[in-house]
Short mmCIF file of C-alpha atoms in Angstrom, two decimals:
data_model
loop_
_atom_site.label_atom_id
_atom_site.label_comp_id
_atom_site.label_asym_id
_atom_site.label_seq_id
_atom_site.Cartn_x
_atom_site.Cartn_y
_atom_site.Cartn_z
CA UNK A 146 0.53 0.22 0.00
CA UNK A 147 3.01 2.60 0.73
CA UNK A 148 4.52 1.51 -2.43
CA UNK A 149 1.21 2.74 -4.86
CA UNK A 150 0.72 5.18 -1.74
CA UNK A 151 4.08 6.81 -3.09
CA UNK A 152 4.83 5.60 -6.55
CA UNK A 153 0.75 5.43 -8.01
CA UNK A 154 0.03 9.62 -8.09
CA UNK A 155 2.90 10.25 -10.89
CA UNK A 156 1.49 7.66 -13.30
CA UNK A 157 -1.81 8.74 -12.87
CA UNK A 158 -0.71 12.12 -13.62
CA UNK A 159 1.00 11.61 -16.84
CA UNK A 160 -2.27 9.28 -17.93
CA UNK A 161 -4.32 11.52 -16.89
CA UNK A 162 -2.18 13.93 -19.95
CA UNK A 163 -1.83 11.33 -21.96
CA UNK A 164 -4.27 8.90 -22.59
CA UNK A 165 -2.26 7.08 -24.52
CA UNK A 166 0.48 6.72 -21.68
CA UNK A 167 -0.70 3.65 -19.91
CA UNK A 168 -1.19 1.35 -22.42
CA UNK A 169 1.89 1.94 -24.19
CA UNK A 170 3.72 1.83 -21.22
CA UNK A 171 2.37 -1.47 -19.04
CA UNK A 172 0.84 -3.41 -22.28
CA UNK A 173 3.36 -2.78 -24.99
CA UNK A 174 6.48 -2.18 -23.32
CA UNK A 175 6.04 -4.53 -20.02
CA UNK A 176 3.31 -7.08 -21.51
CA UNK A 177 4.03 -7.63 -23.92
CA UNK A 178 7.34 -7.20 -24.34
CA UNK A 179 6.90 -10.14 -21.63
CA UNK A 180 4.98 -12.91 -24.24
CA UNK A 181 5.70 -11.62 -27.21
CA UNK A 182 8.11 -11.12 -30.47
CA UNK A 183 7.33 -7.37 -30.59
CA UNK A 184 10.12 -6.63 -29.85
CA UNK A 185 12.42 -8.19 -31.67
CA UNK A 186 14.56 -9.11 -28.59
CA UNK A 187 13.92 -13.10 -28.59
CA UNK A 188 16.31 -15.90 -27.44
CA UNK A 189 16.43 -19.31 -26.10
CA UNK A 190 15.28 -20.10 -22.31
CA UNK A 191 19.46 -20.28 -21.48
CA UNK A 192 20.44 -17.60 -23.46
CA UNK A 193 20.68 -15.46 -18.95
CA UNK A 194 23.16 -18.38 -18.61
CA UNK A 195 26.10 -17.46 -20.02
CA UNK A 196 25.98 -13.61 -17.93
CA UNK A 197 25.29 -14.64 -16.14
CA UNK A 198 29.09 -16.37 -16.14
CA UNK A 199 30.47 -13.09 -16.85
CA UNK A 200 28.69 -11.48 -14.42
CA UNK A 201 30.19 -13.13 -11.28
CA UNK A 202 34.07 -14.16 -13.63
CA UNK A 203 35.91 -15.16 -11.85
CA UNK A 204 34.08 -15.84 -9.28
CA UNK A 205 32.65 -18.61 -11.00
CA UNK A 206 32.67 -21.72 -7.15
CA UNK A 207 32.82 -18.68 -5.12
CA UNK A 208 29.46 -17.77 -6.57
CA UNK A 209 27.09 -20.11 -7.86
CA UNK A 210 28.20 -22.98 -4.54
CA UNK A 211 25.90 -20.81 -2.57
CA UNK A 212 23.19 -20.18 -5.44
CA UNK A 213 23.29 -24.37 -6.20
CA UNK A 214 23.83 -25.35 -2.76
CA UNK A 215 21.98 -23.04 -0.92
CA UNK A 216 23.11 -22.81 3.23
CA UNK A 217 19.86 -22.73 4.52
CA UNK A 218 17.16 -25.01 5.83
CA UNK A 219 14.56 -25.00 3.16
CA UNK A 220 11.97 -25.27 6.50
CA UNK A 221 10.73 -22.12 8.47
CA UNK A 222 12.39 -22.63 12.02
CA UNK A 223 9.42 -21.24 13.36
CA UNK A 224 5.86 -19.95 11.16
CA UNK A 225 6.31 -17.30 9.78
CA UNK A 226 10.57 -16.37 11.12
CA UNK A 227 12.04 -14.08 8.10
CA UNK A 228 15.23 -15.83 6.77
CA UNK A 229 17.41 -13.10 4.81
CA UNK A 230 19.44 -15.74 3.25
CA UNK A 231 15.95 -17.90 2.20
CA UNK A 232 14.87 -14.40 0.38
CA UNK A 233 17.61 -13.46 -1.57
CA UNK A 234 18.11 -17.08 -2.97
CA UNK A 235 14.44 -16.81 -3.54
CA UNK A 236 14.94 -13.58 -5.47
CA UNK A 237 17.92 -13.75 -7.31
CA UNK A 238 16.01 -17.54 -8.74
CA UNK A 239 13.22 -16.38 -9.56
CA UNK A 240 14.71 -13.08 -11.14
CA UNK A 241 16.75 -15.35 -13.33
CA UNK A 242 13.83 -17.75 -13.99
CA UNK A 243 11.28 -15.60 -15.04
CA UNK A 244 13.10 -13.31 -17.54
CA UNK A 245 14.53 -16.71 -18.81
CA UNK A 246 10.83 -17.16 -19.38
CA UNK A 247 10.22 -14.27 -21.41
CA UNK A 248 9.71 -13.75 -24.84
CA UNK A 249 11.85 -10.59 -24.75
CA UNK A 250 15.46 -10.52 -23.37
CA UNK A 251 18.34 -8.50 -23.02
CA UNK A 252 21.25 -9.10 -20.66
CA UNK A 253 20.84 -6.58 -18.01
CA UNK A 254 17.75 -7.94 -17.28
CA UNK A 255 19.26 -10.08 -15.21
CA UNK A 256 22.05 -7.56 -13.26
CA UNK A 257 20.00 -7.39 -9.56
CA UNK A 258 20.62 -10.91 -8.97
CA UNK A 259 24.85 -10.39 -9.00
CA UNK A 260 24.31 -8.15 -5.96
CA UNK A 261 22.55 -10.05 -4.22
CA UNK A 262 24.68 -13.68 -5.66
CA UNK A 263 27.07 -11.39 -4.12
CA UNK A 264 26.15 -11.31 -0.74
CA UNK A 265 24.82 -14.85 -0.45
CA UNK A 266 28.60 -15.68 -1.59
CA UNK A 267 30.15 -13.78 1.20
CA UNK A 268 28.70 -14.93 3.71
CA UNK A 269 29.21 -18.40 2.47
CA UNK A 270 32.70 -17.54 2.70
CA UNK A 271 32.87 -15.87 5.95
CA UNK A 272 31.11 -19.35 6.88
CA UNK A 273 33.64 -21.78 5.30
CA UNK A 274 36.63 -19.34 3.94
CA UNK A 275 36.59 -21.41 0.57
CA UNK A 276 38.43 -19.16 -2.30
CA UNK A 277 41.00 -21.57 -4.14
CA UNK A 278 38.77 -22.87 -6.59
CA UNK A 279 38.28 -19.82 -8.57
CA UNK A 280 41.89 -19.38 -9.16
CA UNK A 281 42.14 -21.31 -11.99
CA UNK A 282 39.20 -19.53 -13.74
CA UNK A 283 41.74 -16.41 -12.55
CA UNK A 284 44.01 -18.69 -14.30
CA UNK A 285 42.07 -19.64 -17.60
CA UNK A 286 41.25 -15.68 -17.83
CA UNK A 287 44.25 -14.16 -17.61
CA UNK A 288 45.62 -16.47 -20.25
CA UNK A 289 43.52 -16.16 -22.48
CA UNK A 290 43.67 -12.26 -22.69
CA UNK A 291 47.74 -12.30 -23.01
CA UNK A 292 47.38 -15.12 -25.74
CA UNK A 293 44.52 -13.75 -27.18
CA UNK A 294 46.70 -10.20 -27.18
CA UNK A 295 48.28 -10.66 -29.55
CA UNK A 296 45.70 -12.05 -32.24
CA UNK A 297 42.98 -9.76 -31.13
CA UNK A 298 43.20 -7.89 -34.63
CA UNK A 299 42.29 -11.18 -36.86
CA UNK A 300 38.55 -10.07 -34.75
CA UNK A 301 39.00 -6.91 -37.39
CA UNK A 302 35.90 -6.03 -39.79
CA UNK A 303 34.07 -4.04 -41.91
CA UNK A 304 32.34 -2.84 -38.16
CA UNK A 305 35.22 -3.06 -35.91
CA UNK A 306 38.71 -2.47 -37.90
CA UNK A 307 42.25 -3.38 -36.60
CA UNK A 308 43.76 -0.34 -35.39
CA UNK A 309 40.90 -0.17 -32.53
CA UNK A 310 41.47 -3.42 -32.42
CA UNK A 311 45.29 -2.76 -31.26
CA UNK A 312 44.70 0.00 -28.90
CA UNK A 313 42.46 -2.32 -27.11
CA UNK A 314 46.15 -4.69 -27.37
CA UNK A 315 47.75 -3.43 -24.12
CA UNK A 316 44.99 -3.12 -21.96
CA UNK A 317 43.52 -6.88 -22.30
CA UNK A 318 47.09 -8.09 -21.60
CA UNK A 319 47.28 -5.61 -18.49
CA UNK A 320 43.46 -7.07 -17.05
CA UNK A 321 45.17 -9.94 -18.02
CA UNK A 322 48.70 -9.56 -16.17
CA UNK A 323 46.90 -8.79 -13.05
CA UNK A 324 44.41 -11.95 -12.90
CA UNK A 325 48.10 -13.82 -13.11
CA UNK A 326 48.65 -11.67 -9.99
CA UNK A 327 45.44 -12.77 -8.45
CA UNK A 328 45.86 -16.62 -9.23
CA UNK A 329 48.64 -16.93 -7.74
CA UNK A 330 48.01 -14.41 -4.36
CA UNK A 331 45.67 -17.79 -4.29
CA UNK A 332 47.82 -20.00 -4.81
CA UNK A 333 51.18 -19.04 -2.29
CA UNK A 334 50.42 -20.90 0.53
CA UNK A 335 52.24 -18.56 3.16
CA UNK A 336 49.43 -16.07 2.35
CA UNK A 337 46.55 -15.53 5.09
CA UNK A 338 43.24 -16.99 3.93
CA UNK A 339 41.95 -12.94 4.46
CA UNK A 340 45.53 -11.87 2.72
CA UNK A 341 45.15 -13.76 0.01
CA UNK A 342 41.44 -12.74 -0.88
CA UNK A 343 41.44 -9.38 -0.27
CA UNK A 344 45.04 -9.58 -3.05
CA UNK A 345 41.88 -11.69 -5.06
CA UNK A 346 39.86 -9.29 -5.35
CA UNK A 347 41.26 -6.27 -5.88
CA UNK A 348 42.64 -7.52 -8.49
CA UNK A 349 40.63 -9.41 -10.37
CA UNK A 350 38.55 -5.69 -10.15
CA UNK A 351 41.37 -4.34 -10.87
CA UNK A 352 41.35 -6.54 -14.28
CA UNK A 353 38.02 -6.40 -15.05
CA UNK A 354 38.50 -1.99 -14.65
CA UNK A 355 41.24 -2.42 -17.82
CA UNK A 356 38.96 -4.70 -19.78
CA UNK A 357 36.29 -1.84 -19.44
CA UNK A 358 38.27 1.22 -19.79
CA UNK A 359 40.43 -0.51 -22.56
CA UNK A 360 36.53 -1.19 -24.56
CA UNK A 361 37.35 2.66 -25.31
CA UNK A 362 39.23 2.36 -27.78
CA UNK A 363 36.05 0.39 -30.17
CA UNK A 364 33.99 3.65 -29.48
CA UNK A 365 34.21 4.75 -32.79
CA UNK A 366 32.58 1.34 -34.44
CA UNK A 367 29.93 2.10 -31.13
CA UNK A 368 29.65 5.32 -30.02
CA UNK A 369 27.86 8.33 -32.26
CA UNK A 370 29.79 11.05 -30.19
CA UNK A 371 32.55 12.01 -32.89
CA UNK A 372 28.72 11.91 -35.52
CA UNK A 373 27.30 14.24 -33.42
CA UNK A 374 31.15 16.56 -32.34
CA UNK A 375 31.50 16.85 -36.17
CA UNK A 376 28.33 18.03 -37.10
CA UNK A 377 28.31 20.73 -33.94
CA UNK A 378 31.63 21.86 -35.47
CA UNK A 379 30.13 22.13 -39.28
CA UNK A 380 27.05 23.93 -38.18
CA UNK A 381 25.33 26.47 -36.09
CA UNK A 382 23.00 24.82 -33.30
CA UNK A 383 19.93 25.99 -35.50
CA UNK A 384 20.91 24.01 -38.97
CA UNK A 385 18.07 20.90 -38.96
CA UNK A 386 19.33 16.46 -38.93
CA UNK A 387 18.20 14.11 -39.78
CA UNK A 388 18.89 10.25 -39.32
CA UNK A 389 18.17 8.68 -43.24
CA UNK A 390 16.79 5.12 -42.16
CA UNK A 391 18.04 4.68 -38.34
CA UNK A 392 17.94 6.96 -35.48
CA UNK A 393 21.58 8.00 -33.53
CA UNK A 394 19.79 8.04 -29.94
CA UNK A 395 22.77 9.05 -28.64
CA UNK A 396 23.63 11.58 -30.77
CA UNK A 397 20.48 13.36 -29.74
CA UNK A 398 21.96 14.09 -26.24
CA UNK A 399 25.28 14.61 -26.87
CA UNK A 400 23.87 17.35 -29.64
CA UNK A 401 21.37 18.59 -26.97
CA UNK A 402 19.25 19.11 -30.22
CA UNK A 403 16.22 16.87 -31.96
CA UNK A 404 16.73 14.85 -35.82
CA UNK A 405 14.06 13.94 -37.91
CA UNK A 406 14.03 10.02 -38.64
CA UNK A 407 13.35 9.66 -43.09
CA UNK A 408 11.73 5.97 -43.13
CA UNK A 409 11.91 5.31 -40.01
CA UNK A 410 10.28 4.73 -37.53
CA UNK A 411 11.12 2.01 -35.08
CA UNK A 412 10.51 2.95 -31.53
CA UNK A 413 9.12 5.66 -31.79
CA UNK A 414 5.74 4.36 -34.15
CA UNK A 415 3.37 5.36 -31.88
CA UNK A 416 5.43 8.82 -30.97
CA UNK A 417 5.57 9.75 -34.35
CA UNK A 418 1.58 8.80 -34.40
CA UNK A 419 0.44 12.15 -33.12
CA UNK A 420 3.79 13.97 -34.01
CA UNK A 421 3.64 12.97 -37.70
CA UNK A 422 4.82 16.19 -38.87
CA UNK A 423 8.12 15.27 -36.46
CA UNK A 424 8.83 12.60 -39.38
CA UNK A 425 9.85 12.12 -43.45
CA UNK A 426 7.95 9.68 -44.32
CA UNK A 427 9.47 9.69 -47.80
CA UNK A 428 13.19 9.90 -49.10
CA UNK A 429 11.74 12.67 -52.21
CA UNK A 430 10.10 14.42 -49.59
CA UNK A 431 12.83 14.37 -47.33
CA UNK A 432 14.67 15.86 -51.37
CA UNK A 433 12.32 18.54 -51.04
CA UNK A 434 12.91 19.83 -48.13
CA UNK A 435 16.49 19.38 -48.11
CA UNK A 436 17.61 20.73 -51.56
CA UNK A 437 14.94 24.70 -49.75
CA UNK A 438 17.80 24.56 -46.94
CA UNK A 439 20.89 26.54 -47.27
CA UNK A 440 22.60 25.00 -44.20
CA UNK A 441 21.98 21.03 -43.25
CA UNK A 442 22.81 17.66 -41.96
CA UNK A 443 22.24 14.03 -42.43
CA UNK A 444 23.46 11.13 -40.83
CA UNK A 445 23.25 7.89 -42.97
CA UNK A 446 24.62 4.18 -42.14
CA UNK A 447 27.09 2.92 -44.51
CA UNK A 448 24.87 -0.57 -45.29
CA UNK A 449 22.19 1.99 -45.95
CA UNK A 450 23.84 4.03 -48.23
CA UNK A 451 23.09 1.79 -51.27
CA UNK A 452 19.13 3.01 -50.44
CA UNK A 453 20.36 7.61 -50.14
CA UNK A 454 19.98 8.80 -53.35
CA UNK A 455 23.99 10.81 -52.37
CA UNK A 456 24.08 12.67 -55.82
CA UNK A 457 20.62 14.79 -55.43
CA UNK A 458 21.52 15.99 -51.96
CA UNK A 459 24.96 18.40 -53.21
CA UNK A 460 26.72 17.41 -50.62
CA UNK A 461 29.65 17.26 -49.16
CA UNK A 462 30.87 13.85 -46.59
CA UNK A 463 32.06 15.80 -43.29
CA UNK A 464 32.71 12.17 -41.76
CA UNK A 465 32.86 8.68 -42.27
CA UNK A 466 33.26 6.05 -39.93
CA UNK A 467 32.96 2.44 -39.34
CA UNK A 468 29.01 2.68 -39.04
CA UNK A 469 28.05 6.01 -40.32
CA UNK A 470 28.32 8.21 -42.87
CA UNK A 471 27.85 12.68 -41.81
CA UNK A 472 26.93 14.55 -45.06
CA UNK A 473 26.52 18.06 -44.44
CA UNK A 474 24.87 21.19 -46.38
CA UNK A 475 25.89 25.14 -46.08
#
C-alpha cells in the first residue's frame, strides 16, 4: 500500500495528461514485451546463462555454490520467521527464471541479481573460507587475455577495424597480468586466507576495470559522440539534422538538439503517430526539404547508404566512420 501511495500519483498524472501512456507503458512496453516477440529481443531459454557466468567471473564457484547449494534450512524453524538468506536466494532464482521464460531478453535484465549473489557468496566465504577453486578461473581468463591480445587484430571487421583492436591490446595484456597475479595470490600457501582473498579481489576488480576502460578503443564504432561532435563543429545550432533509415539516439543526447528521422520509425512509432510533422515518410519528401535548406546535415549508416540518393544531396562528406557517414550542406 505504501509503495502504491508513493508511485501511483505520478503514473496517474502522466496518464491524465497523456491518455495513450498507460497502454503504451504497461501493455506494449511490459506485457507485450514479455509475452511476444514484438520488440525483436527473443533468445533461447538459456540466453542468460553465459551472461550470469560473465557477471560473476572469475568468482564462478564461489558465486554459484550458494545458489546451487544454498546453506539455509528450507523449512523455517518458526512459522513466519524471516530468513534474509532464503529471501535473497528466492529473489535471485525467481528473477533469473522469470526473465528466462520471457519472449524478450536483454543482458541487463538480470543485473539486479548479481549484488544479491555476491552477498550470498560473501556469507559462505565467511563460514567456509573456500575460495581457492576460483584461482583456476583467474588463471584461464588471464592466459586467454594475454595470449588473445597478440591475436586480437584478427577480430577486425568492417565495423571494428584493426586499428581499434590494436589500441585494445595493452588493456588486455594489463588485465591478463593482474588476473595471473590474482592466481598467484590464491596459490601461495604462506599467505593467509584473508590476505590472499583481499589481494585477489582487488586484482580481479582492477582487471575487470581495465577491460571495460579499454573498450573505449572501440568507441568510434560503438558511440555516436564523434558524429555529434562533427555536426556541432560544422553547422550552427539552428541548422536541422536528419537521419536516414535509422535513429542515432546517443547523437541526440550529445548534440542537445532534435533529429528528424527519414523513412524510419522503430520504437518511435507511437510518437510519430501522435506528432507526424516531426517525421519524414519518404526520401522524395526529404530531398524536397533538403534542397530548400541553406544548411543541414544528414546521418546515414554505411549499410543503408545504397538506399540514399547521395548525388541528389549536393553535399559534402565531413565524416565517414566504421559504421556511419555524415553529409552536410552549407
